[in-house]
Coordinates of C-alpha atoms and ligand atoms in Angstrom, one line a residue:
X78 CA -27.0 -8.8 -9.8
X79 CA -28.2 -6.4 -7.4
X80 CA -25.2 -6.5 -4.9
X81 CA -22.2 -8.9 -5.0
X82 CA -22.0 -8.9 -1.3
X83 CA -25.3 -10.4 -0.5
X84 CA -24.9 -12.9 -3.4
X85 CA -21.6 -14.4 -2.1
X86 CA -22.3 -13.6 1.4
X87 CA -19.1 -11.8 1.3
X88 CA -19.1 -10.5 5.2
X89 CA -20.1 -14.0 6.0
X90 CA -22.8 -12.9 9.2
X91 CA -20.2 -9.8 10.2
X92 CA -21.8 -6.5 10.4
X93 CA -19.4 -4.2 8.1
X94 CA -20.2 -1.8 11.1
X95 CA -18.3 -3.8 13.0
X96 CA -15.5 -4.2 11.1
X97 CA -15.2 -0.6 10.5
X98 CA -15.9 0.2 14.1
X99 CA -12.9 -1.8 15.0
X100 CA -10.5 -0.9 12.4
X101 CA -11.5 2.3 10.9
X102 CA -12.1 3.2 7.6
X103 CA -10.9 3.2 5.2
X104 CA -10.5 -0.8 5.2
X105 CA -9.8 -3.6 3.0
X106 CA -11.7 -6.5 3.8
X107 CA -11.1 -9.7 2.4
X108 CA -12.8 -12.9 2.4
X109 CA -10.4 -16.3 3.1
X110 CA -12.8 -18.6 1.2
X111 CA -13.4 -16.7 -1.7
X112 CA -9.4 -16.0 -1.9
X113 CA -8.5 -19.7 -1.8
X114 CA -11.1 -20.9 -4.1
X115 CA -9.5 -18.7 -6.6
X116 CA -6.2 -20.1 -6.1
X117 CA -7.7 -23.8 -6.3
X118 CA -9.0 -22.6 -9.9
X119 CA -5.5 -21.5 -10.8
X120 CA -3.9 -24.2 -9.5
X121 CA -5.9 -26.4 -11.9
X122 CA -5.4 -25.0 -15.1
X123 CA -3.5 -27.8 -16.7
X124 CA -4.3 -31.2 -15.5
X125 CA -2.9 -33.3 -18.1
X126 CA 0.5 -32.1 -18.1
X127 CA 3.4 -30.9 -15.6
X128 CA 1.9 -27.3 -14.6
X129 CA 2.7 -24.9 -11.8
X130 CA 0.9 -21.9 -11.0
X131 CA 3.2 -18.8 -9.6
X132 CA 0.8 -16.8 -7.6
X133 CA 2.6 -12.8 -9.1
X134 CA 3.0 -11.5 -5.8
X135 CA 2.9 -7.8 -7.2
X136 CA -0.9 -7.8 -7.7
X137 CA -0.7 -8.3 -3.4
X138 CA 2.0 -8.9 -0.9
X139 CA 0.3 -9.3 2.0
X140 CA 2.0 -11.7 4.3
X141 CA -1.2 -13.6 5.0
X142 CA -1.9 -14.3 1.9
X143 CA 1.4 -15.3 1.0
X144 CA 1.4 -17.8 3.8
X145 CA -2.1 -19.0 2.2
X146 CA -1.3 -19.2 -1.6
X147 CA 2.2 -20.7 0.1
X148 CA -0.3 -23.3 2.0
X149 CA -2.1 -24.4 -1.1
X150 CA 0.8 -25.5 -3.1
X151 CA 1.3 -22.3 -5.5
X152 CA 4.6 -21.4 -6.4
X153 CA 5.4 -16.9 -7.0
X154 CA 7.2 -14.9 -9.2
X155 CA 8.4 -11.8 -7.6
X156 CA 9.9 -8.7 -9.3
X157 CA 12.0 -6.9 -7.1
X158 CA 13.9 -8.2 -3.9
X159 CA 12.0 -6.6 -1.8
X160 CA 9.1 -9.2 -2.8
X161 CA 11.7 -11.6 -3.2
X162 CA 12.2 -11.4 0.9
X163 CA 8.9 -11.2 1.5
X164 CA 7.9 -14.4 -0.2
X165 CA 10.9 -15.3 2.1
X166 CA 9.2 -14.3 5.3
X167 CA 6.2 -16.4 4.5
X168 CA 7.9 -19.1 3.7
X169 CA 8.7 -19.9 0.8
X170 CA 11.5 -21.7 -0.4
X171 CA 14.1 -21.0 -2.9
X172 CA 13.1 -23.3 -5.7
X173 CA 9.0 -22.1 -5.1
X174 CA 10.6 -18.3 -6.3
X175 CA 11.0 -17.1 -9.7
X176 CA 12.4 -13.7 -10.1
X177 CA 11.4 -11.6 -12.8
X178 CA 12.9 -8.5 -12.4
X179 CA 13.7 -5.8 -15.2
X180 CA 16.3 -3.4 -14.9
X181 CA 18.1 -4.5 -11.8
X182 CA 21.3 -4.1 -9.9
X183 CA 23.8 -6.2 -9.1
X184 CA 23.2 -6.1 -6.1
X185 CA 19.6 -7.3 -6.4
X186 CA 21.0 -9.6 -9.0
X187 CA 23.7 -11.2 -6.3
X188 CA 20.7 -11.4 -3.9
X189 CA 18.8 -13.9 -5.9
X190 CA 22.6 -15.6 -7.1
X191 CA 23.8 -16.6 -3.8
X192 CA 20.0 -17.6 -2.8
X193 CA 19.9 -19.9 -5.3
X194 CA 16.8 -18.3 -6.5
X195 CA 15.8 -18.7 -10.7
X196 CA 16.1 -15.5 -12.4
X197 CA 14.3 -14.7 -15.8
X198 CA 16.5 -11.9 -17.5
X199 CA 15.0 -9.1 -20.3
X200 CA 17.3 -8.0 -22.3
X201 CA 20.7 -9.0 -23.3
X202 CA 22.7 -6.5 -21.4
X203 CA 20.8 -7.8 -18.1
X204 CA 21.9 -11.3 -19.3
X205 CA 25.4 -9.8 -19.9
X206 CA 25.7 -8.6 -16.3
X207 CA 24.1 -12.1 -15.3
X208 CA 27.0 -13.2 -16.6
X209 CA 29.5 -11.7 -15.5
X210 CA 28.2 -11.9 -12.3
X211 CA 27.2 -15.7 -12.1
X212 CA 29.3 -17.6 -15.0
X213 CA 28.7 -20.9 -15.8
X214 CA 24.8 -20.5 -13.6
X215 CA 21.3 -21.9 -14.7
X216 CA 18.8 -18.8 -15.5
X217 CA 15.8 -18.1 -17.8
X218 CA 15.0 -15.8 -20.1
X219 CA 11.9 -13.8 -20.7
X220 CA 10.9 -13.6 -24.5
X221 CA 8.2 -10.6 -26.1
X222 CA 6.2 -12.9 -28.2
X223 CA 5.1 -9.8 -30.3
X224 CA 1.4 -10.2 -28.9
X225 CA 0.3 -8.4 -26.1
X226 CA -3.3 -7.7 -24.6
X227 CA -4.8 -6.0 -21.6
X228 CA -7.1 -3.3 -20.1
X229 CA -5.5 -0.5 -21.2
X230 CA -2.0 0.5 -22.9
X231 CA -0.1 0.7 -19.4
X232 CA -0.6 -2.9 -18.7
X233 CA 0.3 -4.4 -22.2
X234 CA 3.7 -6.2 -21.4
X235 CA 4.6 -7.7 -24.6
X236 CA 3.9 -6.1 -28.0
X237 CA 5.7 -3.6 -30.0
X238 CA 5.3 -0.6 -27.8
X239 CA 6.7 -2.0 -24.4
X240 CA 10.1 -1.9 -22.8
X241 CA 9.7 -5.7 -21.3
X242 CA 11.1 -8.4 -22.6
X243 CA 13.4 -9.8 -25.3
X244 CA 12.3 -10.1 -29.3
X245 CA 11.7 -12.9 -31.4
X246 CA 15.0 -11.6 -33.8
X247 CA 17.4 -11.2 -31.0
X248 CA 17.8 -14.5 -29.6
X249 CA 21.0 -15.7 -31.5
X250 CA 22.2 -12.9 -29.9
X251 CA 21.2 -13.9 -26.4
X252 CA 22.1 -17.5 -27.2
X253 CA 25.4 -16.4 -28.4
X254 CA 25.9 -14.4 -25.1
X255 CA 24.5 -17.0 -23.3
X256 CA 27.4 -19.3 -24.7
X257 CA 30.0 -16.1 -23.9
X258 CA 29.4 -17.0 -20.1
X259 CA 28.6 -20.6 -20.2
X260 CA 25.3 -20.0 -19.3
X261 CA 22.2 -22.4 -19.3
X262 CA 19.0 -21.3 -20.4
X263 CA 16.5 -23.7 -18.7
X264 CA 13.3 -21.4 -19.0
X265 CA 11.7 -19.1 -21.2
X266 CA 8.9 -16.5 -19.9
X267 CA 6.4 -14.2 -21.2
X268 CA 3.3 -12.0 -20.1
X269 CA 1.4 -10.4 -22.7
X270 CA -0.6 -8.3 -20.5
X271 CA -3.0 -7.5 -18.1
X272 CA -6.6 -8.6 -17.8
X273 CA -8.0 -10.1 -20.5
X274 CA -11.7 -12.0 -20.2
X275 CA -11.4 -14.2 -23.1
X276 CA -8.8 -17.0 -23.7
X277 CA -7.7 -16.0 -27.1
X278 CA -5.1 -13.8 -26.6
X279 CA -3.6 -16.0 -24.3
X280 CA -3.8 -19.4 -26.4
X281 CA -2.6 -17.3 -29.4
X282 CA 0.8 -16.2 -26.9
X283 CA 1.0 -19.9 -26.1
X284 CA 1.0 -21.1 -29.6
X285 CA 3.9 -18.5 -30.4
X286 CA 5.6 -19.2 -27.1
X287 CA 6.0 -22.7 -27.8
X288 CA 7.1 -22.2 -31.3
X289 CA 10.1 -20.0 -30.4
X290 CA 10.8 -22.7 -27.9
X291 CA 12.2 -25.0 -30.5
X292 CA 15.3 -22.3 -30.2
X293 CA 16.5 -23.5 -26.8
X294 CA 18.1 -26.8 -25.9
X295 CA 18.4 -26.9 -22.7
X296 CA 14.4 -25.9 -21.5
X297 CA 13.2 -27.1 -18.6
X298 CA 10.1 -25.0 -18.0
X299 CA 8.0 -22.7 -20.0
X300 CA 5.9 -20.3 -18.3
X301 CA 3.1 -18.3 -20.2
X302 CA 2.4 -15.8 -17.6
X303 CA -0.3 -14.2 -16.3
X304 CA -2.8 -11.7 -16.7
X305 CA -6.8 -13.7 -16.8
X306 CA -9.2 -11.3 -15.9
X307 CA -11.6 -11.2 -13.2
X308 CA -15.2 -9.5 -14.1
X309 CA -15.4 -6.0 -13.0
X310 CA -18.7 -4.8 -13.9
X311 CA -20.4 -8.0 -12.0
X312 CA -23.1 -5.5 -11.0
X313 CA -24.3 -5.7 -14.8
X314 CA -23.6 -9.0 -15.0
X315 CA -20.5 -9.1 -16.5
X316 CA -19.6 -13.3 -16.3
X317 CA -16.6 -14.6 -15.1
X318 CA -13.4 -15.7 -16.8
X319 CA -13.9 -19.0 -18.2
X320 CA -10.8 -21.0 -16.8
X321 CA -12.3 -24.3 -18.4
X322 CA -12.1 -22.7 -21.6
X323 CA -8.6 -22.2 -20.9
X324 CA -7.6 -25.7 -19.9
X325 CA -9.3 -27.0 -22.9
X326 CA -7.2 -24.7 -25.1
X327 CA -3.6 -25.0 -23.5
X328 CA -3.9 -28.6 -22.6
X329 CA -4.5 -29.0 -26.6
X330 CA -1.3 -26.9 -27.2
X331 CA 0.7 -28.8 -24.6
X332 CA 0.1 -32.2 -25.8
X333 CA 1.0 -31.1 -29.9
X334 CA 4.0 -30.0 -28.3
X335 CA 4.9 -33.0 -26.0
X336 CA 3.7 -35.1 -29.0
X337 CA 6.0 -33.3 -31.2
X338 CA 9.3 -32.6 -29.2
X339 CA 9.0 -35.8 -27.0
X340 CA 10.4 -33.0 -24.4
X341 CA 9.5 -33.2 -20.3
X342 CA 8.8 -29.4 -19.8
X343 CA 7.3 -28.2 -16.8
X344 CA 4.4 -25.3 -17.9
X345 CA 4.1 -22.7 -15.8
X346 CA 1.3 -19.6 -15.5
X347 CA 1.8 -16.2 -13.0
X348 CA -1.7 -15.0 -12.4
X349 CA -2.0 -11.9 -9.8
X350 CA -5.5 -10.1 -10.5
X351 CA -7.2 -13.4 -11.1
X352 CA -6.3 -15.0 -7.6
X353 CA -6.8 -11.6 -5.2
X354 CA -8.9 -8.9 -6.7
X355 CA -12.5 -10.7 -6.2
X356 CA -11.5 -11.9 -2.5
X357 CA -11.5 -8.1 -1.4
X358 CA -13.7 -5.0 -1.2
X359 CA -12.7 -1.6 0.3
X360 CA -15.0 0.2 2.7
X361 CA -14.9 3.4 2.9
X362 CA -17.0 5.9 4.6
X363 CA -18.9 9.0 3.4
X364 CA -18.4 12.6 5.0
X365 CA -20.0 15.2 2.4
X366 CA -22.3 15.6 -0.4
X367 CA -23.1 17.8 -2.1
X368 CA -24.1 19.3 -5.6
X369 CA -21.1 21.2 -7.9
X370 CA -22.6 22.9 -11.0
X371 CA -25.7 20.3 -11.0
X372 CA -23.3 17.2 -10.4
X373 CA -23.7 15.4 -7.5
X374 CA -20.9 14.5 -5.4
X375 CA -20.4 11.7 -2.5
X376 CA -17.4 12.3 -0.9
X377 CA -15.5 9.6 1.4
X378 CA -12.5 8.7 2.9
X379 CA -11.3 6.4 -0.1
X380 CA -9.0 9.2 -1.8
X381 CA -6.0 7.7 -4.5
X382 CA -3.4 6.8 -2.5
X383 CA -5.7 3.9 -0.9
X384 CA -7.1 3.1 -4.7
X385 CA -5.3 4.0 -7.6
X386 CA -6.4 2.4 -10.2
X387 CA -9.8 4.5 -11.3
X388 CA -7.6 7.4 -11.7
X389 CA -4.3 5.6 -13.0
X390 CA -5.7 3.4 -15.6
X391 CA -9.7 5.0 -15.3
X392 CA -10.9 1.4 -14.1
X393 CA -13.9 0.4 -13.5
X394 CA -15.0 -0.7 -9.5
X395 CA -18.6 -1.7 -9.0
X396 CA -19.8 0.5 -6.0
X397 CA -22.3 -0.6 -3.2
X398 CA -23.7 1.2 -0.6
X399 CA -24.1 0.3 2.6
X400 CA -26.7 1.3 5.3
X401 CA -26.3 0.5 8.8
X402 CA -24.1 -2.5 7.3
X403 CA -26.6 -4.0 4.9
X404 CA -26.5 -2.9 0.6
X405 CA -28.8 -0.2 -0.4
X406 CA -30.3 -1.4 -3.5
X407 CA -30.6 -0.1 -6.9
X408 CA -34.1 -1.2 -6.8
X409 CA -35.1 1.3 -3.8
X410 CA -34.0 4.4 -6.6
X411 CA -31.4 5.7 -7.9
X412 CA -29.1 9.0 -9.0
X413 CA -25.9 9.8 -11.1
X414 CA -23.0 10.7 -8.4
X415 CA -19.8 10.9 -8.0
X416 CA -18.1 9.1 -5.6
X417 CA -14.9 11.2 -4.6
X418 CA -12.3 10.9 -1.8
X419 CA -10.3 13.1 0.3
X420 CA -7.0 13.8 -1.7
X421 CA -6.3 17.2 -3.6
X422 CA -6.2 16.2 -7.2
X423 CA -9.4 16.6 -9.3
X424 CA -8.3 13.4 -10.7
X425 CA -9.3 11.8 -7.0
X426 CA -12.6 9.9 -8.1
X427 CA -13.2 6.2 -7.3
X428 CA -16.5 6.6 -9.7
X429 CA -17.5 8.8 -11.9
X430 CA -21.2 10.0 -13.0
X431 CA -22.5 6.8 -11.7
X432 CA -26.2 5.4 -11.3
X433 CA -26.5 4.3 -7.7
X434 CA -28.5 4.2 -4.9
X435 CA -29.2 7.3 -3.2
X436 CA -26.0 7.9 -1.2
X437 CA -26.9 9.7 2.4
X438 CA -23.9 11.2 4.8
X439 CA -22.7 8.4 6.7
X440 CA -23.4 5.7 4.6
X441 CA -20.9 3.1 3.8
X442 CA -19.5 2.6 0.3
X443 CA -18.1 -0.4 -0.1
X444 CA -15.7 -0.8 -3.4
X445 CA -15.2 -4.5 -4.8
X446 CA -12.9 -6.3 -6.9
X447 CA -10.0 -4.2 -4.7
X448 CA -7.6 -7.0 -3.6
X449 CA -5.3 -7.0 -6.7
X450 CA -3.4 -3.7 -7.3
X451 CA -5.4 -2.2 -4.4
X452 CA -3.3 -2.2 -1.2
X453 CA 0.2 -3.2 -2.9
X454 CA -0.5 0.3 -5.1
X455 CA -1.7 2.5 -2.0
X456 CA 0.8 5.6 -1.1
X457 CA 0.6 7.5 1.8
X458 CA 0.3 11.0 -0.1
X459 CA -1.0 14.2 0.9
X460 CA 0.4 12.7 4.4
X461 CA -2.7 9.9 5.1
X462 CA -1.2 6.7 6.3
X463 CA -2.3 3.9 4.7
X464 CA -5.3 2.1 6.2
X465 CA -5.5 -1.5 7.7
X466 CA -6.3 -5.0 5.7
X467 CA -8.8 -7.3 7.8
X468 CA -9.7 -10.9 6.7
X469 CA -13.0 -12.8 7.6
X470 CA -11.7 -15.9 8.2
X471 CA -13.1 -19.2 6.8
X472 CA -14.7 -19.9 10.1
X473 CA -16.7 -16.3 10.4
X474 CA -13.8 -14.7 12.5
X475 CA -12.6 -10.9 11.8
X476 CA -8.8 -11.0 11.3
X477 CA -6.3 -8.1 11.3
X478 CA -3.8 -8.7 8.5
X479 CA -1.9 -5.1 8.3
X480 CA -2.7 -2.7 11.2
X481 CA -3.2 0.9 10.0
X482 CA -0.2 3.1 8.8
X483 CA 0.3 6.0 11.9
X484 CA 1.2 9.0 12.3
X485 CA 4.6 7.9 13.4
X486 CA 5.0 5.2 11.3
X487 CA 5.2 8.1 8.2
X488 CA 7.6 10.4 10.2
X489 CA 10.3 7.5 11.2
X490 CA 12.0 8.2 8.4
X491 CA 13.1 11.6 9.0
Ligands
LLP197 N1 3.9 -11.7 -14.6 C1 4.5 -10.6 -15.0 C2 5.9 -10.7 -15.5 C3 3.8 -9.4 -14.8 O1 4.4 -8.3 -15.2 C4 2.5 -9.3 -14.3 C5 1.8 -8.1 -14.1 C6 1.9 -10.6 -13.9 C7 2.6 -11.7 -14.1 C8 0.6 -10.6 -13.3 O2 -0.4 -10.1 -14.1 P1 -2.0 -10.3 -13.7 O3 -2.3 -11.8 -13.8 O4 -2.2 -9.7 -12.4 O5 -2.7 -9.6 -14.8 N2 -1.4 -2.3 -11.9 C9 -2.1 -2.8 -13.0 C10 -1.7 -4.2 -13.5 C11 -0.2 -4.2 -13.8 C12 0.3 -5.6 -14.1 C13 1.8 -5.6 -14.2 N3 2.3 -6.9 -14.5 C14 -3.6 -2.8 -12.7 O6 -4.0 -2.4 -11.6 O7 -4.5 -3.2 -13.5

């Protein structure tokens, strides 16, 4: 694929000159039809059997597309209380929250309590304080199956080498505090990791999940998580993940179980990245190039505190560049660059030594895949506020979703 945008119509007829004119760059842009056909797929995982969808708000908290994965039916898991009142301000209701926190409060413990809101503890000291807190109370519990997966060591939640979660060999323990405070364990939770593109590891965490299920009595749901991946290198063709292969897989695993237990569970998933990051792109514009040591450099106005990722985790973003609003194509010639932004760290590189068209000063570079774990992990450091989030509407229309960050929006706090 020679540019993503142009495939999917992404801008849908707008001019990304436009846009940018209007709202200044850098911008994340994001595309209402893409974003809810992604939370259709989600929603439709399992068919055959009770199944809920929590939309894990951490990936993106923007209001608007709270209000919009609130609109078509998805429930959220939030992991502090901050997200816990912003899922509030959309909307949602007490019951559509799950709060999987780790390493919290009382305070943001009580929160959740007197809101009525279902809380997922990890570890047995948090369940401990749960307890003490909220005797007698309905909670869940969140289990590390031993397997975890993802796109690099920092996103693998469950495992051996990971401070989430509670192990296969402690639950009489948990149960037995559990019993201490009269507690009632009505869900078990798990997320293996982050951003995997085959179902495997995810059927395999199933299959475990609903093995150690057989431990609890009083289950009323089981939720497997999140963490599908979404394609990153589309521009070489990388294919999406295969959510049919999924549903064929768990719905397998959820009728043995049914069959077996005779139990009414309600399944539950928490996909972030898979719902948000392909329904944005980040445009950014280029002020410099120039040529270090024979390395060629495009520099923009995308530094690391408006994209982390790349130099967090070294992901992968496809780049596109845009020419009086319309892709430059790799067909019309290409060059190794690196695209850089305007932050004082060497680490400050949205792509490394890449092959791409030939960028001029000016041009437009236009980031994709940025909506999950783009805006929600922005920072306004070396004092740049944060920039605005637009959505092209289903209709065509430009919306604002987040004005830009000021000036004196970063100094109120002094
Ligand atoms: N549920 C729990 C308990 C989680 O910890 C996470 C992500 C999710 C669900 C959603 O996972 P997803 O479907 O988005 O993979 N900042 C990293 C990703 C960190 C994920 C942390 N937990 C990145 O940019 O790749």
């Amino acid at each position: 694929m020679e540019s993503f945008v142009n495939e999917v119509n992404f801008f849908e007829g707008n001019n990304p000159e436009d846009i940018v004119a209007q709202y200044g760059t850098p911008v994340y842009v994001y595309n209402e039809r893409i974003l809810r056909k992604r939370i259709r797929n989600v929603a439709g995982v399992v068919k055959k059997f009770p199944y809920k969808a929590n939309f894990s708000m951490k990936a993106n908290s923007n209001l608007t597309i709270l209000k919009i994965v609130l609109e078509e039916g998805l429930n959220a898991d939030a992991m502090s209380i901050g997200e816990v009142k912003l899922l509030e301000l959309a909307g949602f209701p007490a019951d559509r929250i799950f709060f999987v926190p780790n390493n919290v409060s009382d305070d943001e413990l009580k929160y959740a309590i007197d809101k009525g809101i279902t809380v997922s503890l990890d570890s047995i000291s948090q369940l401990e304080r749960f307890g003490r807190l909220s005797p007698g109370a309905r909670c869940a519990v969140r289990i590390n199956p031993g397997i975890g997966a993802g796109h690099s060591d920092s996103v693998v939640t469950a495992g051996k080498n990971t401070k989430f979660a509670v192990e296969e060999k402690d639950i009489p323990e948990l149960l037995e505090t559990a019993r201490k405070h009269n507690l009632k364990i009505v869900g078990i939770n798990q997320h293996i990791g982050s951003l995997f593109m085959a179902p495997d590891p995810y059927l395999a965490a199933v299959t475990n999940l609903l093995r150690i299920a057989h431990k609890f009595d009083d289950l009323e749901f089981i939720d497997f998580g999140g963490g599908f991946g979404t394609p990153y290198h589309k521009l070489a063709g990388e294919q999406e993940f295969d959510i049919n292969l999924l549903t064929e897989g768990i719905e397998k695993l959820l009728g043995d179980f049914i069959a077996e237990t005779g139990k009414q569970i309600l399944f539950k998933s928490e996909p972030g990245r898979y719902v948000v990051a392909d329904s944005s792109v980040l445009l950014g514009r280029v002020y410099a190039t120039k040529e270090n040591y024979d390395k060629k450099y495009a520099g923009t106005d995308i530094g690391q505190n408006v994209l982390v990722r790349p130099t967090l985790y070294g992901s992968w973003h496809d780049v596109e560049v845009l020419r009086d609003g319309k892709p430059v194509l790799p067909s019309s010639g290409t060059e190794v660059v690196s695209v850089t932004g305007n932050i004082c760290e060497s680490g400050d590189i949205i792509a490394k030594e890449r092959e791409l068209p030939v960028i001029k000063e000016g041009d437009l570079v236009c980031v994709l895949d940025a909506g999950a774990y783009g805006y929600s992990m922005c920072s306004p450091y070396n004092s740049r506020p944060r920039p605005a989030e637009v959505m092209i509407c289903e209709d065509g229309s430009v919306k604002c979703i987040r004005r830009a960050e000021t000036f004196e929006d970063l100094i109120r706090l002094f």
